[in-house]
Short mmCIF file of C-alpha atoms and ligand atoms in Angstrom, two decimals:
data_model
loop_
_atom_site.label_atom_id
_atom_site.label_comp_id
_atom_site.label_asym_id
_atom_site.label_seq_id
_atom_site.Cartn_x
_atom_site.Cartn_y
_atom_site.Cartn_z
CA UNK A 1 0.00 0.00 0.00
CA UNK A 2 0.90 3.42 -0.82
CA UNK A 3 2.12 5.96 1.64
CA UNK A 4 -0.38 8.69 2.32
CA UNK A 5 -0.14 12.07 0.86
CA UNK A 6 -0.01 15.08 3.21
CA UNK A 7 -0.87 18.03 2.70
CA UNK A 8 0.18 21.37 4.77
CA UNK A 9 -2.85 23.92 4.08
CA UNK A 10 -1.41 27.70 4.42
CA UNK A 11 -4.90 29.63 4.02
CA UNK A 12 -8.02 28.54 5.38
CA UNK A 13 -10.49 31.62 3.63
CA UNK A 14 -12.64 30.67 0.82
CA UNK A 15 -10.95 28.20 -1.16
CA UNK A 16 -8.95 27.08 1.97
CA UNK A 17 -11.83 26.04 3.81
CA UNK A 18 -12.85 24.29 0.53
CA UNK A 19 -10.38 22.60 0.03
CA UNK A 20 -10.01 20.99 3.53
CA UNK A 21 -13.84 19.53 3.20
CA UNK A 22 -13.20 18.17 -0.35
CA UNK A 23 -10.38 16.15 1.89
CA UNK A 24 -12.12 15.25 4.65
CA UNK A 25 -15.68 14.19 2.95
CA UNK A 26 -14.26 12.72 -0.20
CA UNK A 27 -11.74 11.06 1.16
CA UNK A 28 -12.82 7.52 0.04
CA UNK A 29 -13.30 8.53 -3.51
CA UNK A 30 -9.90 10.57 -3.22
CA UNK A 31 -8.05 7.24 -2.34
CA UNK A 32 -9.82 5.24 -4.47
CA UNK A 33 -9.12 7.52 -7.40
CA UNK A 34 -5.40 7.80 -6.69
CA UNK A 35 -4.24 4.82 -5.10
CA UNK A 36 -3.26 6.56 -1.39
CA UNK A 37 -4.84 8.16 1.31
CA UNK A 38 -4.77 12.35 0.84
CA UNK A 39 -4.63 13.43 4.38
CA UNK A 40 -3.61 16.96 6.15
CA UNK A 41 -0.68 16.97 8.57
CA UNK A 42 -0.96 20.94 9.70
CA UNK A 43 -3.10 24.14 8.78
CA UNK A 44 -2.01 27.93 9.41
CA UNK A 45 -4.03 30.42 8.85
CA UNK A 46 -3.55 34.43 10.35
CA UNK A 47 -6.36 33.94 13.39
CA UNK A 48 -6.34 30.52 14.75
CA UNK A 49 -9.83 30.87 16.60
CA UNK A 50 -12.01 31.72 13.48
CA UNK A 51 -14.72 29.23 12.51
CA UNK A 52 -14.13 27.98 9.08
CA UNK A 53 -16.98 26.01 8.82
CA UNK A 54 -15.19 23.03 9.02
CA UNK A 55 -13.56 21.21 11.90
CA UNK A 56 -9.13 21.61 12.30
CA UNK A 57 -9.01 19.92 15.73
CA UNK A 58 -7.49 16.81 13.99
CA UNK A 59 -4.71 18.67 12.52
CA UNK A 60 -1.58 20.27 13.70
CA UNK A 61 -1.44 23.94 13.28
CA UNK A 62 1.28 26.78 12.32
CA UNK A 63 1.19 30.69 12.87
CA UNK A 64 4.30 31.00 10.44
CA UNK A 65 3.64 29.41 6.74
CA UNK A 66 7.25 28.99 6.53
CA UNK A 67 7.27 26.50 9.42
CA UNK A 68 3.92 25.01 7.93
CA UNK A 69 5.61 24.78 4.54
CA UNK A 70 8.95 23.23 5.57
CA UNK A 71 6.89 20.49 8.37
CA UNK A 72 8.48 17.17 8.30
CA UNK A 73 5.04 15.34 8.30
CA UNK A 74 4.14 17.79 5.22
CA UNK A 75 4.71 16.12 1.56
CA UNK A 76 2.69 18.58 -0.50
CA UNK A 77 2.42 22.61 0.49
CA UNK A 78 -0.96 24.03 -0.50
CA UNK A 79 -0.40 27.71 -0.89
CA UNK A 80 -4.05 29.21 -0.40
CA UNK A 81 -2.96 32.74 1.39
CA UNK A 82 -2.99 34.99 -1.81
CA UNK A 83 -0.53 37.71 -2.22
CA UNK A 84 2.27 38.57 -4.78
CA UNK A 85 5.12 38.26 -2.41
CA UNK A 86 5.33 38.46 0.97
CA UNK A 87 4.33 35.16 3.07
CA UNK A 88 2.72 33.40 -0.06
CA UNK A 89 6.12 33.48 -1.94
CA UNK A 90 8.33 33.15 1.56
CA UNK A 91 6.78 29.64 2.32
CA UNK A 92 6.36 28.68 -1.23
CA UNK A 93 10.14 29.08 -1.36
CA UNK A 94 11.03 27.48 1.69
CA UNK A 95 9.11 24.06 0.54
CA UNK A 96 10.35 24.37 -2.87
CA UNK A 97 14.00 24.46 -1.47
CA UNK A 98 13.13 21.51 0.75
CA UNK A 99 11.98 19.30 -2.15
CA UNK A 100 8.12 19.47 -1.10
CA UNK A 101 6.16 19.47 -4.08
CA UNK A 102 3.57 22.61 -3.72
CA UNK A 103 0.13 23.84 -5.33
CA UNK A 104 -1.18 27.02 -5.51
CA UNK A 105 -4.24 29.09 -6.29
CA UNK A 106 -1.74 32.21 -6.39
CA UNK A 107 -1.82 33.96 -9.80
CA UNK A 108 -0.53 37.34 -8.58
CA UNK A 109 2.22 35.46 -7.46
CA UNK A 110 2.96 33.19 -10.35
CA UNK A 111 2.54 36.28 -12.41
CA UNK A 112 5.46 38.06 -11.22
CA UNK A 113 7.85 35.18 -9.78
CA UNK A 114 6.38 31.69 -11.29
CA UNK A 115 9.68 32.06 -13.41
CA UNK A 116 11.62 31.94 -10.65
CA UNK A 117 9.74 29.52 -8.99
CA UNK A 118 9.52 27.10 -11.32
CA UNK A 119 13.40 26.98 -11.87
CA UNK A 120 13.65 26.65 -8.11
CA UNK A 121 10.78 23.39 -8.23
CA UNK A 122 12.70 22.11 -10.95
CA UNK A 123 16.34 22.55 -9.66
CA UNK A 124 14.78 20.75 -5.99
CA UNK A 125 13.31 17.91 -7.98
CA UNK A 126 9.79 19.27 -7.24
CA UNK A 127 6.91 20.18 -8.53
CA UNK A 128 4.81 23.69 -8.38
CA UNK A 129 1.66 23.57 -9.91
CA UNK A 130 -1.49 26.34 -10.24
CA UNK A 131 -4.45 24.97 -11.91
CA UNK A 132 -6.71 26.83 -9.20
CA UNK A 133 -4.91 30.29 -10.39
CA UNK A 134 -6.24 30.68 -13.67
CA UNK A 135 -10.40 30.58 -14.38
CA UNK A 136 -11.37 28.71 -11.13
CA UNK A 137 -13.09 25.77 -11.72
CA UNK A 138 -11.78 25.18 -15.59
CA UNK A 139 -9.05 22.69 -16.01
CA UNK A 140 -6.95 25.15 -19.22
CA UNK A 141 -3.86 24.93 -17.32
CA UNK A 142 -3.95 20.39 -17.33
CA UNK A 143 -5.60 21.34 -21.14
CA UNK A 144 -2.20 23.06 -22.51
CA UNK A 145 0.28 21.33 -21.11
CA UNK A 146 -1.12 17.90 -21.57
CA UNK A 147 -4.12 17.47 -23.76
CA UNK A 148 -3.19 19.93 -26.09
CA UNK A 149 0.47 19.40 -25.95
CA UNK A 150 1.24 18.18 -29.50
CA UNK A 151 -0.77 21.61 -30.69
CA UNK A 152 1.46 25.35 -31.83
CA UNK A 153 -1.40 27.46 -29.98
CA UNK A 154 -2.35 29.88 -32.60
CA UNK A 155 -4.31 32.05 -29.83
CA UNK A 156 -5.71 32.31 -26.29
CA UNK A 157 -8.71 34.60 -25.53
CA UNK A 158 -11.39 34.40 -22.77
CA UNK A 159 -13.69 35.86 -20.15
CA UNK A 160 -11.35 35.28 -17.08
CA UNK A 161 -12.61 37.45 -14.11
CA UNK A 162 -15.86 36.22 -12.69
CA UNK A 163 -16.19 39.05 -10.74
CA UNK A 164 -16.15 41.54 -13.57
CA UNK A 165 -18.93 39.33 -16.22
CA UNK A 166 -20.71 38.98 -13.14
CA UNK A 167 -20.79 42.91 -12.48
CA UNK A 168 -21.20 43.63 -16.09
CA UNK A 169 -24.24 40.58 -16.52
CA UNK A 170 -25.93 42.00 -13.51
CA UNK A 171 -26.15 45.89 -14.95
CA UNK A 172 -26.90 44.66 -18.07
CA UNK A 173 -29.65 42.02 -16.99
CA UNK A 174 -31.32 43.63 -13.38
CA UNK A 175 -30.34 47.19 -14.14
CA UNK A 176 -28.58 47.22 -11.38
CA UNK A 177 -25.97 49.38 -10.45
CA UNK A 178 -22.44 49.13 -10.52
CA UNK A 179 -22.43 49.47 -6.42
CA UNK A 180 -24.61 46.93 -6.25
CA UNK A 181 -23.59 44.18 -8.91
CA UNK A 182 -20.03 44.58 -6.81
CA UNK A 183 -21.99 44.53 -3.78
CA UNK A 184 -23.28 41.12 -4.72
CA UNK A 185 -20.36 39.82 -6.28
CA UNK A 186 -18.08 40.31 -3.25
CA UNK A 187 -21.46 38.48 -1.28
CA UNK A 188 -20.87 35.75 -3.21
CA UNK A 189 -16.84 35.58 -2.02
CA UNK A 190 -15.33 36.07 -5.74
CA UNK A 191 -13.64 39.86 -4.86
CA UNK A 192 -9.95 39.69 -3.77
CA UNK A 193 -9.16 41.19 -1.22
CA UNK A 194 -8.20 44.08 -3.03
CA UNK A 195 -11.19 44.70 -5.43
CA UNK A 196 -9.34 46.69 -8.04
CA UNK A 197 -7.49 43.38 -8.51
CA UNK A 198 -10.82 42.68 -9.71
CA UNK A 199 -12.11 45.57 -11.59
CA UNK A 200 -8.86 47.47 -12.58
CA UNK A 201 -8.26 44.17 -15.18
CA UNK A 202 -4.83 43.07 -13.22
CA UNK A 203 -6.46 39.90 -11.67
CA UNK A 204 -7.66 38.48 -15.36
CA UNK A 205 -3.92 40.34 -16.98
CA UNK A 206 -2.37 38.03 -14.23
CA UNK A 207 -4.42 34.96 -15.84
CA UNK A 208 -3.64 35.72 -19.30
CA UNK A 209 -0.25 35.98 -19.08
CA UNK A 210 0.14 32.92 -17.46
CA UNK A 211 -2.04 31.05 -20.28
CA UNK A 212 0.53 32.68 -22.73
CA UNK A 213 3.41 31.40 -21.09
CA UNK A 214 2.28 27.85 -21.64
CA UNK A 215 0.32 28.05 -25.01
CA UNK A 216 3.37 29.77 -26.23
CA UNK A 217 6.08 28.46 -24.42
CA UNK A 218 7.61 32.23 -23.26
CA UNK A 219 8.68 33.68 -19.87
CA UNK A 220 5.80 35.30 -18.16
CA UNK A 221 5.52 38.85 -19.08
CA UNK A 222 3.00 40.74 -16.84
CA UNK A 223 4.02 44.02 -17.46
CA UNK A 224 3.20 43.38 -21.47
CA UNK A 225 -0.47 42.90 -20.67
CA UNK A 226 -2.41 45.93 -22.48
CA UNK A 227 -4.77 46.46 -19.45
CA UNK A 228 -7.86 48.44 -18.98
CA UNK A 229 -10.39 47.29 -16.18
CA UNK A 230 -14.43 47.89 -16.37
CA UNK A 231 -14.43 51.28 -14.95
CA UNK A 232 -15.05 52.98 -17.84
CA UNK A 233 -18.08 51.01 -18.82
CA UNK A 234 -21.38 52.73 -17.63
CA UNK A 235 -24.86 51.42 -17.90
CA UNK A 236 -25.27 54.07 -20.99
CA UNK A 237 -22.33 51.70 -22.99
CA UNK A 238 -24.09 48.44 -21.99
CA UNK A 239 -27.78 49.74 -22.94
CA UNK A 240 -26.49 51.10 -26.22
CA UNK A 241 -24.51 47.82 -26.86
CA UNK A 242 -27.52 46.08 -26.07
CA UNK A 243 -29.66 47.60 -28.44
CA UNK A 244 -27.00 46.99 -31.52
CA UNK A 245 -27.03 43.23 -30.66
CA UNK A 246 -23.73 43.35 -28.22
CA UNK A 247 -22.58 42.36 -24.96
CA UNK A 248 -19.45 43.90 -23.12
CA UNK A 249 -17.18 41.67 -21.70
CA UNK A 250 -13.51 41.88 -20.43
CA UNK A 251 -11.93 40.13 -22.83
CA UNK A 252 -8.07 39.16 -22.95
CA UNK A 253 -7.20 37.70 -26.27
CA UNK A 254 -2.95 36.83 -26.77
CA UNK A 255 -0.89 35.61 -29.77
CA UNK A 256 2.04 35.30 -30.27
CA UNK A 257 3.47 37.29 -33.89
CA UNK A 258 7.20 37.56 -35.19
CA UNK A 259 6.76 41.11 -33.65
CA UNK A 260 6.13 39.66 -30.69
CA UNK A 261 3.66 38.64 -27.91
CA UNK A 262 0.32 40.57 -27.73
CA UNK A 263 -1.69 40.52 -24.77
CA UNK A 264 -4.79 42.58 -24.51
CA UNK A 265 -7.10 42.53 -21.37
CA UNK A 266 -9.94 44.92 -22.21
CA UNK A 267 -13.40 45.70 -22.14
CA UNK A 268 -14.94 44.33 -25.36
CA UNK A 269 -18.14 44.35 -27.14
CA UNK A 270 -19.32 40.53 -28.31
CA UNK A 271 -22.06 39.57 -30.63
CA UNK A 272 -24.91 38.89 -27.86
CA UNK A 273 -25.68 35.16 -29.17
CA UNK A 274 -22.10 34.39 -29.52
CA UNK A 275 -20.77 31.50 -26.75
CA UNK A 276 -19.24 34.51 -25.12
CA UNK A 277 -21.54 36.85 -25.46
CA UNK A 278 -24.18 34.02 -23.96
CA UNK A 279 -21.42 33.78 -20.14
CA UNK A 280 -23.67 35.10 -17.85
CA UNK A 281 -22.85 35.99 -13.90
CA UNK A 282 -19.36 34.66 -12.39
CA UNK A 283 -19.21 32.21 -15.69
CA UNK A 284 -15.45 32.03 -16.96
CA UNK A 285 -14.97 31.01 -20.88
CA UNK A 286 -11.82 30.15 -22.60
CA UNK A 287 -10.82 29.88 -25.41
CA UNK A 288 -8.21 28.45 -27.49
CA UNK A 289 -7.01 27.81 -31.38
CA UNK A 290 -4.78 24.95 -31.90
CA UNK A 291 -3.17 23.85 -34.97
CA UNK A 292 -4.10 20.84 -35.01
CA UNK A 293 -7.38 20.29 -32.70
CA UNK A 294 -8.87 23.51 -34.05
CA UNK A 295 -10.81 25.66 -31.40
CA UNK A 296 -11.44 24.39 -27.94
CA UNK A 297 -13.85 26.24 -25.95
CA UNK A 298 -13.73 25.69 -22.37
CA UNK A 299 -16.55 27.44 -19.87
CA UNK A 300 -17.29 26.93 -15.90
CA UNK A 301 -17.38 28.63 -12.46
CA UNK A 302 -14.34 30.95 -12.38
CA UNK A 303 -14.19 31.90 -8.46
CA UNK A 304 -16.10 30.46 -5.60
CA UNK A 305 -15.56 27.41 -2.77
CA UNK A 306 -15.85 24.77 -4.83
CA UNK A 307 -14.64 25.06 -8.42
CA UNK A 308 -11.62 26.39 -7.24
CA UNK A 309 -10.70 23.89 -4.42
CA UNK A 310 -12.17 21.45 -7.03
CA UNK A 311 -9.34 23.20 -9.20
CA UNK A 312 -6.57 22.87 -6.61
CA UNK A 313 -7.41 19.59 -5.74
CA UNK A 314 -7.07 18.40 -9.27
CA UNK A 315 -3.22 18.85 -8.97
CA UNK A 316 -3.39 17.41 -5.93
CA UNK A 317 -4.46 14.05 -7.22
CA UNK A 318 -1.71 14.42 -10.19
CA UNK A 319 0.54 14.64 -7.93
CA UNK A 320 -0.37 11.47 -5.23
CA UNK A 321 -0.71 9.44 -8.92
CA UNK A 322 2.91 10.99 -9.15
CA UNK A 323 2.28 12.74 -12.42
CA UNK A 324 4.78 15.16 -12.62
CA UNK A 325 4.27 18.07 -15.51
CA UNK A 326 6.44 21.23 -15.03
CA UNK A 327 4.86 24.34 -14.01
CA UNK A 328 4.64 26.01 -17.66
CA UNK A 329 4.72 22.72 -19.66
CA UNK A 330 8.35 22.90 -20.34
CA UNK A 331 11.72 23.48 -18.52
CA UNK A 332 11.79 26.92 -16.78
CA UNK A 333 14.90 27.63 -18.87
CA UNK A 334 13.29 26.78 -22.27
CA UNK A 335 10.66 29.39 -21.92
CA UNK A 336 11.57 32.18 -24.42
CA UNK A 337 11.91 35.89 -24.17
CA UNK A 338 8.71 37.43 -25.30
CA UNK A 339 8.94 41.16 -25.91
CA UNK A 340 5.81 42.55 -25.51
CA UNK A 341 4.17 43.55 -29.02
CA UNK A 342 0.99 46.42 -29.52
CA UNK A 343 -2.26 44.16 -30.98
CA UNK A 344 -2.14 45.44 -34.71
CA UNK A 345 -5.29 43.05 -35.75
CA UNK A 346 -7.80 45.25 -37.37
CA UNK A 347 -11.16 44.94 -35.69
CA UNK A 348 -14.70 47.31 -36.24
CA UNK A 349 -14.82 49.74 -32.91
CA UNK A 350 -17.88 51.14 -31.34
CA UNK A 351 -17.30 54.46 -30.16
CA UNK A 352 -19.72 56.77 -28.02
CA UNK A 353 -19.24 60.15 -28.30
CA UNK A 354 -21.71 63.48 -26.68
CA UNK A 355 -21.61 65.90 -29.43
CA UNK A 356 -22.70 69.35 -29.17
CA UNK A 357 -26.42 69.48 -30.81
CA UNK A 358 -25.29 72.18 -33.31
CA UNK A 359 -25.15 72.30 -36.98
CA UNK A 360 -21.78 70.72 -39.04
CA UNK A 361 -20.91 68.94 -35.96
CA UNK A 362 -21.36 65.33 -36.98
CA UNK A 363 -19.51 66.04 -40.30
CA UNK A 364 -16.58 67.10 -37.97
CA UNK A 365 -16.25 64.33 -36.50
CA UNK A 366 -16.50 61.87 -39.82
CA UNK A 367 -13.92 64.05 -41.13
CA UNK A 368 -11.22 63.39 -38.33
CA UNK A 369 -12.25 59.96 -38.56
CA UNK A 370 -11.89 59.58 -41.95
CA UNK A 371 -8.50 61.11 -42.06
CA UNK A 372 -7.23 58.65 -39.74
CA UNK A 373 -8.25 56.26 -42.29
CA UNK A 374 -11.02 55.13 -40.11
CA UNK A 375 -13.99 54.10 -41.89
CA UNK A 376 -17.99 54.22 -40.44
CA UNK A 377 -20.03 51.14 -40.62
CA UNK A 378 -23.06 52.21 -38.94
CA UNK A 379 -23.73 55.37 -36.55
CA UNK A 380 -26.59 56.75 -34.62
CA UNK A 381 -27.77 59.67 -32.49
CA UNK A 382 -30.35 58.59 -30.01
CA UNK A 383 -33.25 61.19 -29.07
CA UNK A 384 -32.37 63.05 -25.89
CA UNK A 385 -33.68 65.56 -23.50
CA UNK A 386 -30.41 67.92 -23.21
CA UNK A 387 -30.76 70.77 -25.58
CA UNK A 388 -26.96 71.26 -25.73
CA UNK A 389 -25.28 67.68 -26.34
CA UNK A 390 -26.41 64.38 -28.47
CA UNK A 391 -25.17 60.70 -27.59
CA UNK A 392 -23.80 59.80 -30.96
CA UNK A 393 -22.99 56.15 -31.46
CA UNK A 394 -20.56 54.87 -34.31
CA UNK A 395 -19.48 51.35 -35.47
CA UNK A 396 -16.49 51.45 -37.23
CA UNK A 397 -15.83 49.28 -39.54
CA UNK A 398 -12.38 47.10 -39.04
CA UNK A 399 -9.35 49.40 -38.27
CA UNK A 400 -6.35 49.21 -36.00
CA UNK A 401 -6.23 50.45 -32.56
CA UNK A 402 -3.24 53.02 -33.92
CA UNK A 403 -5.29 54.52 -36.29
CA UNK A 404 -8.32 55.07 -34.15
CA UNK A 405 -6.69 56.53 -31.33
CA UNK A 406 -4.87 58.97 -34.46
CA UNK A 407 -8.52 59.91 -34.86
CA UNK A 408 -9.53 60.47 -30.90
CA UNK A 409 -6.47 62.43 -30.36
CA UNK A 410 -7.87 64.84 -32.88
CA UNK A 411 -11.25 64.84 -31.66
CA UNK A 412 -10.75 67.88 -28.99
CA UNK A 413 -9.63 69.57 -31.86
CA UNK A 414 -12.88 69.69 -33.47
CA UNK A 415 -14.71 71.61 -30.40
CA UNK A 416 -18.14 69.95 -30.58
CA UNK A 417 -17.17 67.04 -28.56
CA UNK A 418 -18.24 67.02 -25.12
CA UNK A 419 -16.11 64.40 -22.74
CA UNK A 420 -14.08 61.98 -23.63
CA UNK A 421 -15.10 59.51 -26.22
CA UNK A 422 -15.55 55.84 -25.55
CA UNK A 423 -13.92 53.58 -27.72
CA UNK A 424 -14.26 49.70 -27.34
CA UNK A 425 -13.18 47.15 -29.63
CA UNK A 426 -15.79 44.76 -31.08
CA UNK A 427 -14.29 41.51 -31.39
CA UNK A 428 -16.58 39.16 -33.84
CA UNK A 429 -16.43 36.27 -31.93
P1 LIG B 1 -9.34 34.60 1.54
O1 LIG B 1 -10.73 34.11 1.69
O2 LIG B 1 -9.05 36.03 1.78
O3 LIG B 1 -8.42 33.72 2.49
C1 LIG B 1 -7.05 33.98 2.68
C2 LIG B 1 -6.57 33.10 3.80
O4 LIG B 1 -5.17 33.27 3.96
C3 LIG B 1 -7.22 33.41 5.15
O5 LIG B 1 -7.56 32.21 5.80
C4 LIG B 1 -6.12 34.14 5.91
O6 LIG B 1 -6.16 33.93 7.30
C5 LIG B 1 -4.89 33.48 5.33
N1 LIG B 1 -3.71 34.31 5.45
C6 LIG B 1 -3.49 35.54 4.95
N2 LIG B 1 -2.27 35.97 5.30
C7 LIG B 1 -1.73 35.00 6.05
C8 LIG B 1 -0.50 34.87 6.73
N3 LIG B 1 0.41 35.85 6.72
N4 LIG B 1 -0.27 33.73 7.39
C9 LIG B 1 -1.17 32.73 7.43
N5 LIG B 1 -2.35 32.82 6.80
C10 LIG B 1 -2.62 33.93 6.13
O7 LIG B 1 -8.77 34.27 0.10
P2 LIG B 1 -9.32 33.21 -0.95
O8 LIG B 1 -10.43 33.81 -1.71
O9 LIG B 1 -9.51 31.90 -0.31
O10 LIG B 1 -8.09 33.16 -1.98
C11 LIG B 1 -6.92 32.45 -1.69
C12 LIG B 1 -6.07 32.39 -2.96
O11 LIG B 1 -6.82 31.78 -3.99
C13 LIG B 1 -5.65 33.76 -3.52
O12 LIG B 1 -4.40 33.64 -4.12
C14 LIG B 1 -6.70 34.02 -4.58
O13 LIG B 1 -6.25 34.89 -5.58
C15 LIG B 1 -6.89 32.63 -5.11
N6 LIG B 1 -8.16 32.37 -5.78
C16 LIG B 1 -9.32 32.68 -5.15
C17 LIG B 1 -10.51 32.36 -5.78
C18 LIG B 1 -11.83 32.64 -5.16
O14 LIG B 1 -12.86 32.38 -5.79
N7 LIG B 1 -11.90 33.12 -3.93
C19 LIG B 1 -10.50 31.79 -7.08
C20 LIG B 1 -9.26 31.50 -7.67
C21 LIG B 1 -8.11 31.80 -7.02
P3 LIG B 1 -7.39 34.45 8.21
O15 LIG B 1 -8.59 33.73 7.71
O16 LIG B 1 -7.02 34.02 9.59
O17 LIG B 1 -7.44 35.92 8.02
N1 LIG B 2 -11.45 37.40 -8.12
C1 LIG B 2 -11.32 36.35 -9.06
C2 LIG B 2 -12.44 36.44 -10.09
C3 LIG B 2 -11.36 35.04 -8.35
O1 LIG B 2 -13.38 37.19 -9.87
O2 LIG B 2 -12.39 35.78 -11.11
C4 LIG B 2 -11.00 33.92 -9.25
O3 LIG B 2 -9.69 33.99 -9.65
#
């Protein structure tokens, strides 16, 4: 018989807690499945005397992750604290050096450092692994480095933040607000603890770059995500998107060119009956084009309890059937510089614009548009109550982001535009 597998669980919040009753109530199907017991030796968490919902009295217990993560009796250390550096990436060292294998839900972390740490599992003969980090509940991370691993991935692009489709389906479907959609949302435990993790974009920028690192076999690069959270979508943008068949969505879409690697995280209009347009509430969707398999389309619960202990304890159970994949499909020192490249596919843009009510001002702005090179599709001017300004809408038809933004730097310029234009991309999913 097997030895048992034991786990040290640093982080006992949300997907802590979940994770320890996946352990204790499936642990019959959990052995069964993987040929060993999956126990826990020792928990830390910041306040021991919380109530967690679930009973710790049978395990030992550590103030200090480091101690946790470096435990004799501890084979696997489950990093569930959060946090780019700090006591997530202290004790995730420390077992690393010791040779303990380790699993994480951390993308901040792996998004700065999973370089790092992946050359440090692989030079101590262990294993780091972060299925839990990237879309909750959807296995993408086992997808690209296994199933898909005889694929060139052409492109990566998905609905990665629950939080922020769950916000933007919520306006969009109750009317509600943006206070209260987030208000919800963080009921429902998907908010970091930092919310403009959430809503700023870097939480989902964090995701995609680490789904570009393995679908395109580069070093992590962060800092080349174009990012641009939902704060600049109001109610107005999601009616009026609405009404010309769209949905807004914060998209990230990467490929890899011979420029380099683009990585866009960005709000994004979608046809409304496309699969992504159709990802309603805390729904994650990825998806991804393959060379050979064509396009995979993965969807589930992105945040929550149970997907993402589900998530974490996926890698769990590869590693106590001692599968052992490195953490970006390949050798740390394989992964390729990726310079960060500017998206130059041309896509149609909807732009929303308040133009002063006043004769020869719509013709202004077609002319800076079209001497950009920028080209209208469709455009419309709703009916409204202020005598002074007019919502103008305008579908462009495809162009590059360069040569739009050409045109909205010149739109002051023309003096009958009121605020500052909104300009999302429509991709035609
Ligand atoms: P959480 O509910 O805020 O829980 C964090 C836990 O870490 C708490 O139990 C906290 O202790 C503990 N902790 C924080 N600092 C600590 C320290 N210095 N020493 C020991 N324990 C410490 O967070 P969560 O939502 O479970 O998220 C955990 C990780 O999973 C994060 O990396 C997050 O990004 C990731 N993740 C979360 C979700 C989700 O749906 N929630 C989905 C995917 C990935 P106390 O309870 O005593 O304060
Ligand atoms: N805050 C994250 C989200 C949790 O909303 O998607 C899952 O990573």
């Amino acid at each position: 018989m097997s030895q048992p597998l034991r786990l040290g669980i640093a982080g006992l919040g949300t997907v802590g807690a979940g994770v320890v009753k996946i352990v204790r109530q499936k642990a019959a199907l959990l052995e069964t499945r993987s040929g060993r017991k999956v126990e826990i030796s020792a928990v830390s968490a910041r306040n021991r005397d919380k109530d967690r919902g679930v009973p710790l009295s049978d395990y030992g217990w550590e103030d200090d992750p480091v101690a946790l993560a470096t435990r004799d009796d501890v084979d696997v250390f489950v990093e569930l604290m959060g946090g780019s550096d700090g006591p997530a990436k202290a004790a995730t060292e420390a077992a690393l050096k010791a040779g303990k294998d380790v699993v994480t839900a951390n993308k901040a972390m792996l998004a700065h450092h999973g370089q790092e740490l992946a050359q440090l599992a692989e030079d101590n003969g262990a294993v780091l692994r972060f299925e839990a980090a990237v879309a909750g509940g959807i296995p993408i991370i086992k997808s690209l480095t296994e199933g898909l691993a005889g694929n060139e991935i052409e492109r990566v692009m998905g609905v990665m933040n629950g939080t922020c489709n769950y916000i933007l389906t919520r306006m969009e479907d109750a009317g509600l607000s943006y206070d209260e959609a987030f208000a919800e949302a963080d009921g429902l435990g998907y908010l970091e603890a930092d919310p403009n993790l959430d809503v700023g974009g870097i939480d989902a920028g964090h995701k995609l770059s680490l789904l570009s690192s393995i679908a395109f076999g580069t070093q992590v690069n962060f800092a080349g995500v174009e990012l641009e959270g939902i704060g600049c979508v109001s109610i107005e943008d999601i009616r009026q998107a609405a009404d010309m068949g769209y949905r807004i969505k914060l998209l990230g879409v990467a490929r890899l060119t011979g420029r380099g690697l683009e990585q866009t995280m960005t709000p994004c209009l979608v046809p409304a009956s496309s699969p992504l347009g159709q990802l309603q509430g805390g729904t994650n969707m990825v998806v991804v084009d393959g060379d050979q398999v064509g396009q995979i389309v993965l969807r589930g619960a992105g945040a929550g309890e149970g997907p993402t202990a589900s998530a974490v304890m996926g890698d769990v159970m590869d590693i106590a059937r001692g599968l052992r994949v490195t953490t970006f499909g390949q050798p740390a020192a394989t992964l390729k510089p990726a310079p960060a490249a500017k998206a130059t596919v041309a896509a149609p843009f909807y732009l929303r614009l308040n133009l002063q009510d006043k004769p020869g001002a719509m013709a202004k702005v077609a002319a800076v548009l079209g001497e950009a090179g920028v080209s209208i599709d469709r455009m419309r001017q709703y009916s409204h109550d202020d005598q002074t300004t007019a919502p103008v809408l305008i579908v462009t038809h495809k162009t590059t982001r360069s040569a739009l933004d050409e045109a909205l730097a010149q739109m002051g310029a023309t003096g009958v535009v009121s605020d500052d234009p909104v300009a999302l991309r429509i991709e035609e999913v």
